[in-house]
């Protein structure tokens, strides 16, 4: 891969060799690399005429679409920074993000024009919005390349963190955050599963507003592969797309895998064309991974990373997905070439191998900072480039990273530290438990009480004592829940992460 590649040029670099090859397929048809490049240039010229300048933000509100990728590349061609907004958010939440990001231009995809006009009446131009409006506006622009020379350290993409821990922050990723790790690898150092070719067919089904959606789409385009864009993760549609297009590379969060393997055709379909299912973003329950490996029978790659690291920085490759490897399957893997990791205690001192502490990482993929929040940036990213992930974990003697939990989700009960994930894993295999989240609820005696919020498989499974006793056979007594609360469903965000703050709020003792 070229060292100085920038987002605006990822389609252009394929035009000479494979201009007629399909770059993206989606609900609106298909786009070859040549067409995508032409449309991106037209969008760029339209943005320039609308007064968009290098460094300006432009926003996108909508589901995954071909228009989104045209706008993503088009914005980059002008030096502007795309900020995709999660369409699942309520109007006041969208308004909050717009307020934070102050976009010069907002593209509202078909179906989202009304929200966009309501929250940003001065920005959204209705003649730009909607399926036909966008195409007509784009096609009225000249298709010449604006030839903006972006530096690799310029901002390229602004993604809002999922907000499980507080107000969403705009994570600013530069061109080198997006492409630098891959560009720094050689054929010898690049892990085989990380190698993409123009023969690959990938499914872009995760939301564009998340790094697993946009980042995946960028990987696909950059490699000259064909990306099949699914508007959202509808398990039925995804199944049909996988089989129809013979998708061989797919990224799914564990909840999406859980939905997919419950599909009635999951056990009867032929998936022999699938090469890799990549998963990550949230803890993968062991039983679900076993089942998914049986159903799909392809290579599995666990990926660990965060928006602030442009996605994956650590991965567990297919060869480590061997049940015989035992404990290693509980690891999220080894750092990608070019990524440094360290584990530090609460005072910032490095921990020994096997000791749990906060995970810090340094690599070219790290964000440049949070948009307009220098204090928050300084708390997360130090002067030497180490980024605090907020995740707790340890590294074993072979260099494999094991995650414990979010540092701030750790429960302190009677002076002992308890990591919710460990308790959840212990409870999840109880036959009456469909889903579980463990939180700390403040308590006068214990400081916090380990509380399991359980979705039972059926009404008869509301058996609190049976769940507590089951946990006691698997983990230390102090880690076992003292309280069980039954609920119909757990609150999760679009990326499948449990909204623990919301749960803690629901079960906070009334004073
Ligand atoms: P986000 O920035 O929304 O992608 O969230 C990043 C967070 O997701 C990380 O800090 C972890 O807490 C969690 N996460 C990412 N990958 C994994 C994984 N493979 N297993 C468990 N948790 C993960």
Short mmCIF file of C-alpha atoms and ligand atoms in Angstrom, two decimals:
data_model
loop_
_atom_site.label_atom_id
_atom_site.label_comp_id
_atom_site.label_asym_id
_atom_site.label_seq_id
_atom_site.Cartn_x
_atom_site.Cartn_y
_atom_site.Cartn_z
CA UNK A 1 0.00 0.00 0.00
CA UNK A 2 1.14 3.55 -0.74
CA UNK A 3 2.55 5.29 2.33
CA UNK A 4 0.90 8.69 1.87
CA UNK A 5 -2.61 7.53 0.97
CA UNK A 6 -5.50 9.82 1.93
CA UNK A 7 -9.22 9.18 2.15
CA UNK A 8 -10.09 11.27 -0.88
CA UNK A 9 -7.94 9.09 -3.15
CA UNK A 10 -8.95 5.57 -2.22
CA UNK A 11 -11.24 5.05 -5.22
CA UNK A 12 -9.02 7.04 -7.62
CA UNK A 13 -6.04 4.73 -7.12
CA UNK A 14 -8.08 1.85 -8.64
CA UNK A 15 -9.51 3.70 -11.64
CA UNK A 16 -6.70 2.93 -14.07
CA UNK A 17 -6.48 -0.77 -13.25
CA UNK A 18 -10.10 -1.63 -12.43
CA UNK A 19 -12.24 1.41 -13.23
CA UNK A 20 -15.19 -0.71 -14.42
CA UNK A 21 -15.06 -3.11 -11.47
CA UNK A 22 -17.90 -2.79 -8.94
CA UNK A 23 -16.69 -0.92 -5.86
CA UNK A 24 -19.98 -0.78 -3.98
CA UNK A 25 -23.37 -2.40 -4.30
CA UNK A 26 -26.37 -1.22 -2.38
CA UNK A 27 -30.07 -0.48 -2.43
CA UNK A 28 -29.55 2.25 -5.04
CA UNK A 29 -27.75 -0.05 -7.51
CA UNK A 30 -24.02 -0.47 -8.01
CA UNK A 31 -21.07 1.87 -8.48
CA UNK A 32 -17.87 0.99 -10.28
CA UNK A 33 -14.60 2.48 -9.03
CA UNK A 34 -14.76 4.91 -11.98
CA UNK A 35 -18.31 6.00 -11.13
CA UNK A 36 -17.58 6.30 -7.43
CA UNK A 37 -14.58 8.50 -8.18
CA UNK A 38 -16.63 10.68 -10.56
CA UNK A 39 -19.50 11.04 -8.07
CA UNK A 40 -17.05 11.86 -5.26
CA UNK A 41 -15.51 14.61 -7.43
CA UNK A 42 -18.98 15.98 -8.19
CA UNK A 43 -19.90 16.00 -4.49
CA UNK A 44 -16.60 17.74 -3.75
CA UNK A 45 -17.28 20.43 -6.35
CA UNK A 46 -20.82 20.87 -5.01
CA UNK A 47 -19.45 21.29 -1.48
CA UNK A 48 -16.87 23.80 -2.65
CA UNK A 49 -19.60 25.84 -4.41
CA UNK A 50 -21.66 25.69 -1.22
CA UNK A 51 -18.75 27.35 0.60
CA UNK A 52 -17.29 24.32 2.36
CA UNK A 53 -13.61 24.88 3.16
CA UNK A 54 -10.77 22.55 4.20
CA UNK A 55 -11.18 21.64 7.87
CA UNK A 56 -14.95 22.25 7.86
CA UNK A 57 -17.20 19.50 9.12
CA UNK A 58 -19.93 17.99 6.98
CA UNK A 59 -22.45 15.63 8.53
CA UNK A 60 -24.47 12.69 7.29
CA UNK A 61 -27.70 11.53 8.85
CA UNK A 62 -28.99 8.26 7.49
CA UNK A 63 -28.58 4.53 7.18
CA UNK A 64 -25.68 3.00 5.28
CA UNK A 65 -25.96 3.89 1.61
CA UNK A 66 -23.95 4.43 -1.54
CA UNK A 67 -24.60 8.16 -1.13
CA UNK A 68 -22.82 8.05 2.19
CA UNK A 69 -19.63 6.70 0.63
CA UNK A 70 -19.82 9.21 -2.21
CA UNK A 71 -20.15 12.01 0.35
CA UNK A 72 -17.38 10.54 2.56
CA UNK A 73 -14.89 10.52 -0.31
CA UNK A 74 -16.24 13.78 -1.76
CA UNK A 75 -15.83 15.63 1.54
CA UNK A 76 -12.27 14.31 1.87
CA UNK A 77 -11.49 15.57 -1.64
CA UNK A 78 -12.18 19.11 -0.46
CA UNK A 79 -10.26 18.72 2.83
CA UNK A 80 -13.54 18.70 4.79
CA UNK A 81 -14.18 16.15 7.52
CA UNK A 82 -17.16 13.81 7.43
CA UNK A 83 -19.08 13.28 10.67
CA UNK A 84 -21.66 10.49 10.21
CA UNK A 85 -24.45 10.62 12.78
CA UNK A 86 -26.10 7.56 14.24
CA UNK A 87 -29.62 7.49 12.76
CA UNK A 88 -30.93 5.57 15.76
CA UNK A 89 -30.50 8.59 18.00
CA UNK A 90 -33.54 10.59 19.09
CA UNK A 91 -33.93 14.10 17.59
CA UNK A 92 -32.61 15.92 20.73
CA UNK A 93 -29.52 13.67 20.70
CA UNK A 94 -28.93 14.37 17.02
CA UNK A 95 -29.32 18.08 17.80
CA UNK A 96 -26.63 17.74 20.50
CA UNK A 97 -24.16 16.25 18.02
CA UNK A 98 -24.93 18.88 15.40
CA UNK A 99 -24.36 21.54 18.04
CA UNK A 100 -21.01 19.96 18.92
CA UNK A 101 -19.79 19.44 15.39
CA UNK A 102 -21.18 22.61 13.75
CA UNK A 103 -21.24 21.16 10.25
CA UNK A 104 -21.26 23.51 7.27
CA UNK A 105 -23.40 21.04 5.34
CA UNK A 106 -25.65 18.17 6.31
CA UNK A 107 -26.71 15.41 4.00
CA UNK A 108 -29.90 13.80 5.21
CA UNK A 109 -30.53 10.50 3.49
CA UNK A 110 -33.97 9.56 2.28
CA UNK A 111 -36.31 9.23 5.29
CA UNK A 112 -34.33 11.56 7.55
CA UNK A 113 -35.05 14.90 5.86
CA UNK A 114 -37.72 15.87 8.40
CA UNK A 115 -35.47 15.34 11.45
CA UNK A 116 -32.65 17.15 9.71
CA UNK A 117 -34.80 20.14 8.78
CA UNK A 118 -36.19 20.29 12.30
CA UNK A 119 -32.82 20.28 14.04
CA UNK A 120 -30.66 22.13 11.57
CA UNK A 121 -32.96 24.33 9.51
CA UNK A 122 -30.14 26.62 8.44
CA UNK A 123 -27.81 23.86 7.35
CA UNK A 124 -29.76 21.23 5.55
CA UNK A 125 -30.79 22.17 2.07
CA UNK A 126 -33.84 20.26 1.09
CA UNK A 127 -32.81 20.20 -2.53
CA UNK A 128 -29.75 18.28 -1.34
CA UNK A 129 -31.71 15.88 0.75
CA UNK A 130 -33.52 12.72 -0.13
CA UNK A 131 -32.67 10.08 -2.65
CA UNK A 132 -33.52 11.96 -5.85
CA UNK A 133 -32.61 15.39 -4.56
CA UNK A 134 -29.07 14.30 -3.76
CA UNK A 135 -28.51 12.62 -7.12
CA UNK A 136 -29.90 15.62 -9.02
CA UNK A 137 -27.72 18.04 -7.05
CA UNK A 138 -24.63 15.86 -7.48
CA UNK A 139 -25.17 15.36 -11.19
CA UNK A 140 -25.43 19.10 -11.72
CA UNK A 141 -21.80 19.53 -10.56
CA UNK A 142 -18.68 19.33 -12.69
CA UNK A 143 -16.71 16.11 -12.35
CA UNK A 144 -13.19 17.54 -12.37
CA UNK A 145 -10.87 16.50 -9.57
CA UNK A 146 -10.56 19.43 -7.11
CA UNK A 147 -6.94 18.36 -6.44
CA UNK A 148 -6.95 19.28 -2.77
CA UNK A 149 -3.59 18.15 -1.33
CA UNK A 150 -4.37 16.70 2.09
CA UNK A 151 -1.53 16.06 4.52
CA UNK A 152 -1.66 12.63 6.19
CA UNK A 153 -1.90 14.40 9.55
CA UNK A 154 -5.05 16.32 8.52
CA UNK A 155 -8.38 15.34 10.04
CA UNK A 156 -10.32 12.95 7.77
CA UNK A 157 -13.21 11.54 9.78
CA UNK A 158 -15.06 12.50 12.95
CA UNK A 159 -16.93 9.72 14.72
CA UNK A 160 -18.97 10.21 17.83
CA UNK A 161 -18.27 7.78 20.67
CA UNK A 162 -21.18 5.57 21.48
CA UNK A 163 -21.87 7.45 24.69
CA UNK A 164 -22.16 4.51 27.08
CA UNK A 165 -20.13 6.52 29.57
CA UNK A 166 -21.27 10.09 29.16
CA UNK A 167 -21.93 12.77 26.56
CA UNK A 168 -20.76 11.69 23.12
CA UNK A 169 -17.43 13.14 22.06
CA UNK A 170 -16.26 13.68 18.49
CA UNK A 171 -13.21 11.49 17.88
CA UNK A 172 -11.01 13.08 15.22
CA UNK A 173 -9.19 10.55 13.04
CA UNK A 174 -6.58 11.70 10.56
CA UNK A 175 -5.68 10.09 7.25
CA UNK A 176 -2.72 8.42 8.90
CA UNK A 177 -4.92 7.15 11.76
CA UNK A 178 -7.02 5.40 9.11
CA UNK A 179 -4.27 4.11 6.83
CA UNK A 180 -0.95 4.31 8.68
CA UNK A 181 -0.92 0.88 10.35
CA UNK A 182 -1.64 -0.95 7.12
CA UNK A 183 0.81 1.21 5.17
CA UNK A 184 3.53 0.42 7.71
CA UNK A 185 3.20 -3.35 7.29
CA UNK A 186 5.22 -5.41 4.84
CA UNK A 187 4.09 -8.68 3.22
CA UNK A 188 6.17 -10.41 5.92
CA UNK A 189 4.63 -8.64 8.88
CA UNK A 190 1.02 -8.35 7.71
CA UNK A 191 -1.14 -11.05 9.32
CA UNK A 192 -2.67 -13.22 6.54
CA UNK A 193 -6.25 -12.53 7.67
CA UNK A 194 -5.53 -8.77 7.44
CA UNK A 195 -4.61 -9.07 3.77
CA UNK A 196 -7.41 -8.03 1.43
CA UNK A 197 -7.44 -8.42 -2.32
CA UNK A 198 -9.52 -7.02 -5.15
CA UNK A 199 -11.18 -10.47 -5.35
CA UNK A 200 -12.74 -10.04 -1.92
CA UNK A 201 -16.43 -9.33 -1.45
CA UNK A 202 -17.22 -7.71 1.85
CA UNK A 203 -20.43 -6.91 3.64
CA UNK A 204 -20.71 -3.43 5.09
CA UNK A 205 -23.59 -3.94 7.49
CA UNK A 206 -22.43 -2.22 10.68
CA UNK A 207 -23.58 1.41 11.07
CA UNK A 208 -21.66 4.09 9.17
CA UNK A 209 -21.53 6.17 12.35
CA UNK A 210 -19.36 3.51 13.97
CA UNK A 211 -15.79 2.63 13.08
CA UNK A 212 -16.92 -0.96 12.38
CA UNK A 213 -19.11 0.42 9.56
CA UNK A 214 -17.11 3.24 7.99
CA UNK A 215 -13.72 1.70 8.82
CA UNK A 216 -14.72 -1.59 7.24
CA UNK A 217 -16.03 0.20 4.15
CA UNK A 218 -12.73 2.09 3.85
CA UNK A 219 -10.73 -1.17 4.06
CA UNK A 220 -12.89 -2.67 1.35
CA UNK A 221 -12.54 0.29 -1.03
CA UNK A 222 -8.87 0.73 -0.38
CA UNK A 223 -8.20 -2.88 -1.39
CA UNK A 224 -10.18 -2.68 -4.61
CA UNK A 225 -12.64 -5.22 -3.20
CA UNK A 226 -16.39 -5.08 -3.78
CA UNK A 227 -18.35 -3.86 -0.77
CA UNK A 228 -22.00 -4.79 -0.43
CA UNK A 229 -23.68 -2.04 1.56
CA UNK A 230 -26.58 -3.10 3.75
CA UNK A 231 -28.70 -0.22 5.06
CA UNK A 232 -28.76 -1.75 8.53
CA UNK A 233 -28.30 -5.06 10.23
CA UNK A 234 -31.51 -6.86 9.37
CA UNK A 235 -30.58 -10.54 9.86
CA UNK A 236 -32.92 -11.64 7.05
CA UNK A 237 -31.50 -9.15 4.58
CA UNK A 238 -27.95 -9.93 5.68
CA UNK A 239 -28.50 -13.63 5.08
CA UNK A 240 -29.85 -13.02 1.64
CA UNK A 241 -26.99 -10.64 0.81
CA UNK A 242 -24.36 -13.07 2.08
CA UNK A 243 -25.67 -15.91 -0.05
CA UNK A 244 -26.60 -13.83 -3.12
CA UNK A 245 -23.27 -12.00 -3.33
CA UNK A 246 -21.07 -14.81 -1.93
CA UNK A 247 -19.67 -12.46 0.70
CA UNK A 248 -16.33 -13.74 1.97
CA UNK A 249 -15.47 -11.07 4.57
CA UNK A 250 -17.83 -9.75 7.18
CA UNK A 251 -17.59 -7.79 10.40
CA UNK A 252 -20.22 -8.28 13.08
CA UNK A 253 -20.58 -7.33 16.71
CA UNK A 254 -21.48 -10.28 18.98
CA UNK A 255 -25.16 -9.27 19.27
CA UNK A 256 -25.41 -9.28 15.48
CA UNK A 257 -23.89 -12.79 15.37
CA UNK A 258 -26.39 -13.88 17.99
CA UNK A 259 -29.29 -12.63 15.85
CA UNK A 260 -27.78 -14.13 12.68
CA UNK A 261 -27.40 -17.67 14.05
CA UNK A 262 -31.02 -17.68 15.24
CA UNK A 263 -32.11 -17.18 11.61
CA UNK A 264 -34.23 -20.18 10.49
CA UNK A 265 -31.90 -20.81 7.54
CA UNK A 266 -28.68 -20.48 9.54
CA UNK A 267 -28.20 -24.22 9.83
CA UNK A 268 -29.25 -25.16 6.33
CA UNK A 269 -27.42 -22.52 4.27
CA UNK A 270 -24.14 -23.14 2.50
CA UNK A 271 -21.46 -20.73 3.72
CA UNK A 272 -18.50 -22.34 1.97
CA UNK A 273 -17.66 -19.00 0.28
CA UNK A 274 -17.10 -17.25 3.65
CA UNK A 275 -13.45 -16.76 4.51
CA UNK A 276 -13.49 -14.63 7.63
CA UNK A 277 -16.01 -13.45 10.13
CA UNK A 278 -14.45 -10.68 12.17
CA UNK A 279 -16.10 -9.86 15.45
CA UNK A 280 -15.48 -7.45 18.29
CA UNK A 281 -16.70 -4.24 19.84
CA UNK A 282 -18.15 -6.00 22.87
CA UNK A 283 -17.32 -9.17 24.84
CA UNK A 284 -17.99 -12.39 22.93
CA UNK A 285 -19.65 -15.06 25.10
CA UNK A 286 -17.77 -18.37 24.77
CA UNK A 287 -20.94 -20.40 24.07
CA UNK A 288 -21.97 -18.02 21.29
CA UNK A 289 -18.54 -18.23 19.66
CA UNK A 290 -18.65 -22.07 19.73
CA UNK A 291 -22.07 -22.06 18.12
CA UNK A 292 -21.11 -19.46 15.49
CA UNK A 293 -17.97 -21.45 14.57
CA UNK A 294 -20.13 -24.55 14.03
CA UNK A 295 -22.81 -22.73 12.02
CA UNK A 296 -20.52 -20.75 9.70
CA UNK A 297 -17.49 -23.07 9.61
CA UNK A 298 -15.13 -20.29 8.39
CA UNK A 299 -12.13 -18.50 9.91
CA UNK A 300 -12.97 -16.28 12.88
CA UNK A 301 -10.98 -13.22 13.92
CA UNK A 302 -11.58 -11.41 17.16
CA UNK A 303 -10.80 -7.71 16.91
CA UNK A 304 -10.20 -5.34 19.80
CA UNK A 305 -10.00 -1.61 19.46
CA UNK A 306 -12.02 1.50 19.89
CA UNK A 307 -13.11 4.54 17.94
CA UNK A 308 -10.14 6.43 19.38
CA UNK A 309 -7.74 3.88 17.83
CA UNK A 310 -9.47 3.87 14.41
CA UNK A 311 -10.78 0.42 15.25
CA UNK A 312 -8.71 -2.75 15.45
CA UNK A 313 -5.33 -2.62 17.15
CA UNK A 314 -5.30 -6.14 18.66
CA UNK A 315 -6.59 -9.31 17.03
CA UNK A 316 -6.98 -13.00 17.76
CA UNK A 317 -6.34 -14.69 14.39
CA UNK A 318 -8.20 -17.72 12.99
CA UNK A 319 -5.40 -20.12 13.99
CA UNK A 320 -5.99 -19.24 17.65
CA UNK A 321 -9.70 -20.09 17.33
CA UNK A 322 -9.01 -23.72 18.07
CA UNK A 323 -11.01 -25.06 21.01
CA UNK A 324 -7.91 -27.11 21.94
CA UNK A 325 -6.11 -23.84 22.73
CA UNK A 326 -8.32 -23.47 25.80
CA UNK A 327 -7.62 -20.25 27.68
CA UNK A 328 -6.24 -18.48 24.62
CA UNK A 329 -9.76 -18.34 23.20
CA UNK A 330 -10.61 -16.02 26.09
CA UNK A 331 -7.98 -13.57 24.89
CA UNK A 332 -8.67 -10.72 22.46
CA UNK A 333 -5.34 -11.48 20.78
CA UNK A 334 -1.99 -9.89 20.02
CA UNK A 335 -1.22 -6.33 18.92
CA UNK A 336 -1.09 -5.67 15.18
CA UNK A 337 2.40 -4.85 13.86
CA UNK A 338 3.07 -1.20 14.71
CA UNK A 339 0.91 -1.19 17.84
CA UNK A 340 2.45 -0.89 21.33
CA UNK A 341 0.50 -1.83 24.45
CA UNK A 342 1.18 -1.36 28.14
CA UNK A 343 -0.76 -2.10 31.29
CA UNK A 344 -0.62 0.43 34.12
CA UNK A 345 -1.92 0.54 37.67
CA UNK A 346 -4.06 3.35 39.09
CA UNK A 347 -0.90 5.43 39.70
CA UNK A 348 0.22 5.02 36.10
CA UNK A 349 3.03 2.55 36.97
CA UNK A 350 3.59 -0.33 34.53
CA UNK A 351 2.13 -3.66 35.73
CA UNK A 352 3.94 -7.00 35.54
CA UNK A 353 2.92 -9.67 33.03
CA UNK A 354 -0.34 -11.26 34.20
CA UNK A 355 -1.30 -8.32 36.45
CA UNK A 356 -4.53 -6.49 35.67
CA UNK A 357 -4.49 -2.74 35.11
CA UNK A 358 -5.59 -0.17 32.55
CA UNK A 359 -4.65 -0.86 28.92
CA UNK A 360 -2.76 1.94 27.15
CA UNK A 361 -1.81 1.92 23.50
CA UNK A 362 0.48 3.88 21.21
CA UNK A 363 0.39 3.71 17.43
CA UNK A 364 -0.10 5.78 14.33
CA UNK A 365 -3.78 4.73 14.38
CA UNK A 366 -4.55 6.78 17.50
CA UNK A 367 -6.93 9.73 17.13
CA UNK A 368 -5.52 13.22 17.07
CA UNK A 369 -7.98 14.19 19.83
CA UNK A 370 -11.58 14.92 20.77
CA UNK A 371 -13.11 17.69 18.71
CA UNK A 372 -13.08 20.97 20.62
CA UNK A 373 -12.26 19.29 23.95
CA UNK A 374 -8.58 19.85 24.76
CA UNK A 375 -9.01 18.90 28.43
CA UNK A 376 -10.70 15.59 27.63
CA UNK A 377 -8.02 14.93 25.01
CA UNK A 378 -5.24 15.59 27.53
CA UNK A 379 -6.84 13.15 30.00
CA UNK A 380 -6.89 10.42 27.35
CA UNK A 381 -3.80 10.99 25.20
CA UNK A 382 -0.47 11.92 26.81
CA UNK A 383 2.42 13.88 25.31
CA UNK A 384 4.25 10.65 24.37
CA UNK A 385 1.25 9.46 22.38
CA UNK A 386 -0.05 6.85 24.87
CA UNK A 387 -3.82 6.59 24.75
CA UNK A 388 -5.76 5.44 27.83
CA UNK A 389 -8.36 2.96 26.65
CA UNK A 390 -10.37 2.94 29.88
CA UNK A 391 -10.38 -0.86 29.58
CA UNK A 392 -8.87 -3.09 32.23
CA UNK A 393 -6.88 -6.16 31.23
CA UNK A 394 -3.62 -8.04 31.41
CA UNK A 395 -1.02 -9.41 29.01
CA UNK A 396 0.18 -12.98 29.47
CA UNK A 397 3.75 -14.19 29.02
CA UNK A 398 3.09 -14.91 25.33
CA UNK A 399 1.95 -11.36 24.67
CA UNK A 400 -1.80 -12.13 24.45
CA UNK A 401 -4.13 -9.47 25.79
CA UNK A 402 -6.99 -10.50 28.07
CA UNK A 403 -9.74 -7.98 28.73
CA UNK A 404 -11.35 -7.61 32.09
CA UNK A 405 -13.75 -4.72 31.74
CA UNK A 406 -14.11 -1.00 31.44
CA UNK A 407 -12.07 0.48 34.31
CA UNK A 408 -15.03 2.57 35.34
CA UNK A 409 -17.43 -0.38 35.29
CA UNK A 410 -15.37 -2.20 37.91
CA UNK A 411 -17.39 -2.86 41.05
CA UNK A 412 -15.82 -2.42 44.48
CA UNK A 413 -17.68 -4.53 47.01
CA UNK A 414 -16.41 -4.89 50.58
CA UNK A 415 -13.04 -3.56 49.34
CA UNK A 416 -12.70 -6.25 46.64
CA UNK A 417 -12.54 -5.41 42.93
CA UNK A 418 -15.05 -7.28 40.79
CA UNK A 419 -15.12 -7.10 37.00
CA UNK A 420 -18.68 -7.43 35.65
CA UNK A 421 -17.62 -9.45 32.58
CA UNK A 422 -16.29 -12.26 34.75
CA UNK A 423 -19.55 -12.50 36.69
CA UNK A 424 -21.60 -12.27 33.49
CA UNK A 425 -19.63 -15.14 31.94
CA UNK A 426 -20.27 -17.24 35.03
CA UNK A 427 -24.01 -16.60 34.96
CA UNK A 428 -24.57 -16.73 31.21
CA UNK A 429 -24.29 -20.51 30.99
CA UNK A 430 -27.16 -20.98 33.50
CA UNK A 431 -29.90 -22.72 31.46
CA UNK A 432 -32.57 -20.21 32.50
CA UNK A 433 -30.52 -17.12 31.55
CA UNK A 434 -30.96 -15.59 28.10
CA UNK A 435 -28.95 -12.42 28.68
CA UNK A 436 -27.27 -10.77 31.66
CA UNK A 437 -25.53 -7.57 32.71
CA UNK A 438 -23.81 -7.12 36.04
CA UNK A 439 -23.61 -3.74 37.76
CA UNK A 440 -22.68 -2.35 41.17
CA UNK A 441 -25.52 -0.84 43.18
CA UNK A 442 -24.45 1.41 46.05
CA UNK A 443 -24.99 -0.03 49.48
CA UNK A 444 -24.32 1.25 53.02
CA UNK A 445 -22.57 -1.96 54.15
CA UNK A 446 -20.70 -3.14 51.08
CA UNK A 447 -20.01 0.10 49.26
CA UNK A 448 -21.49 -1.57 46.21
CA UNK A 449 -23.49 -4.75 45.87
CA UNK A 450 -22.90 -7.01 42.87
CA UNK A 451 -26.26 -7.03 41.10
CA UNK A 452 -27.13 -9.18 38.09
CA UNK A 453 -29.78 -7.85 35.75
CA UNK A 454 -31.08 -10.95 34.00
CA UNK A 455 -33.29 -11.56 30.98
CA UNK A 456 -34.80 -15.00 31.77
CA UNK A 457 -35.45 -17.51 28.99
CA UNK A 458 -39.06 -17.90 30.18
CA UNK A 459 -41.32 -16.76 33.03
CA UNK A 460 -40.55 -20.00 34.93
CA UNK A 461 -36.87 -19.09 34.82
CA UNK A 462 -37.19 -16.17 37.23
CA UNK A 463 -35.21 -18.18 39.81
CA UNK A 464 -32.89 -15.77 41.62
CA UNK A 465 -31.57 -18.26 44.18
CA UNK A 466 -30.79 -20.85 41.53
CA UNK A 467 -28.72 -18.28 39.58
CA UNK A 468 -26.80 -17.18 42.70
CA UNK A 469 -26.01 -20.80 43.60
CA UNK A 470 -24.96 -21.54 40.03
CA UNK A 471 -22.54 -18.59 40.13
CA UNK A 472 -21.09 -19.81 43.44
CA UNK A 473 -19.94 -23.02 41.80
CA UNK A 474 -17.93 -21.00 39.26
CA UNK A 475 -16.51 -17.86 40.85
CA UNK A 476 -15.39 -16.64 44.27
CA UNK A 477 -18.23 -15.97 46.66
CA UNK A 478 -17.49 -12.23 46.95
CA UNK A 479 -17.92 -11.89 43.17
CA UNK A 480 -21.32 -13.61 43.14
CA UNK A 481 -24.39 -11.41 42.85
CA UNK A 482 -26.24 -10.72 46.05
CA UNK A 483 -29.16 -9.32 44.12
CA UNK A 484 -30.84 -10.49 40.92
CA UNK A 485 -33.21 -8.26 38.99
CA UNK A 486 -35.27 -9.67 36.12
CA UNK A 487 -36.00 -7.54 33.05
CA UNK A 488 -37.54 -8.17 29.63
CA UNK A 489 -34.52 -6.81 27.68
CA UNK A 490 -31.20 -5.08 28.37
CA UNK A 491 -30.63 -1.54 27.10
CA UNK A 492 -27.99 -1.64 24.36
CA UNK A 493 -26.63 0.95 21.97
CA UNK A 494 -26.47 0.57 18.20
CA UNK A 495 -23.13 -1.22 18.42
CA UNK A 496 -24.56 -3.82 20.80
CA UNK A 497 -22.89 -2.49 23.94
CA UNK A 498 -24.85 -2.65 27.17
CA UNK A 499 -25.77 0.80 28.46
CA UNK A 500 -24.56 0.23 32.00
CA UNK A 501 -25.03 3.81 33.06
CA UNK A 502 -28.72 3.51 32.20
CA UNK A 503 -28.97 0.24 34.15
CA UNK A 504 -27.19 1.71 37.17
CA UNK A 505 -29.62 4.64 37.05
CA UNK A 506 -32.65 2.27 36.98
CA UNK A 507 -31.49 0.30 39.99
CA UNK A 508 -30.05 3.15 42.04
CA UNK A 509 -31.50 3.01 45.58
CA UNK A 510 -34.09 5.75 46.05
CA UNK A 511 -32.90 8.17 48.71
P1 LIG B 1 -16.19 1.95 20.59
O1 LIG B 1 -15.28 3.11 20.64
O2 LIG B 1 -17.64 2.33 20.65
O3 LIG B 1 -15.87 1.04 19.47
O4 LIG B 1 -15.96 1.13 21.93
C1 LIG B 1 -14.69 0.63 22.25
C2 LIG B 1 -14.80 -0.28 23.44
O5 LIG B 1 -15.49 -1.49 23.07
C3 LIG B 1 -13.47 -0.74 23.96
O6 LIG B 1 -12.84 0.24 24.76
C4 LIG B 1 -13.87 -1.99 24.72
O7 LIG B 1 -14.42 -1.65 25.99
C5 LIG B 1 -14.99 -2.57 23.86
N1 LIG B 1 -14.46 -3.60 22.95
C6 LIG B 1 -13.91 -3.42 21.73
N2 LIG B 1 -13.51 -4.61 21.20
C7 LIG B 1 -13.82 -5.55 22.11
C8 LIG B 1 -13.66 -6.97 22.16
N3 LIG B 1 -13.10 -7.65 21.14
N4 LIG B 1 -14.10 -7.61 23.27
C9 LIG B 1 -14.66 -6.92 24.29
N5 LIG B 1 -14.84 -5.60 24.31
C10 LIG B 1 -14.43 -4.91 23.24
#
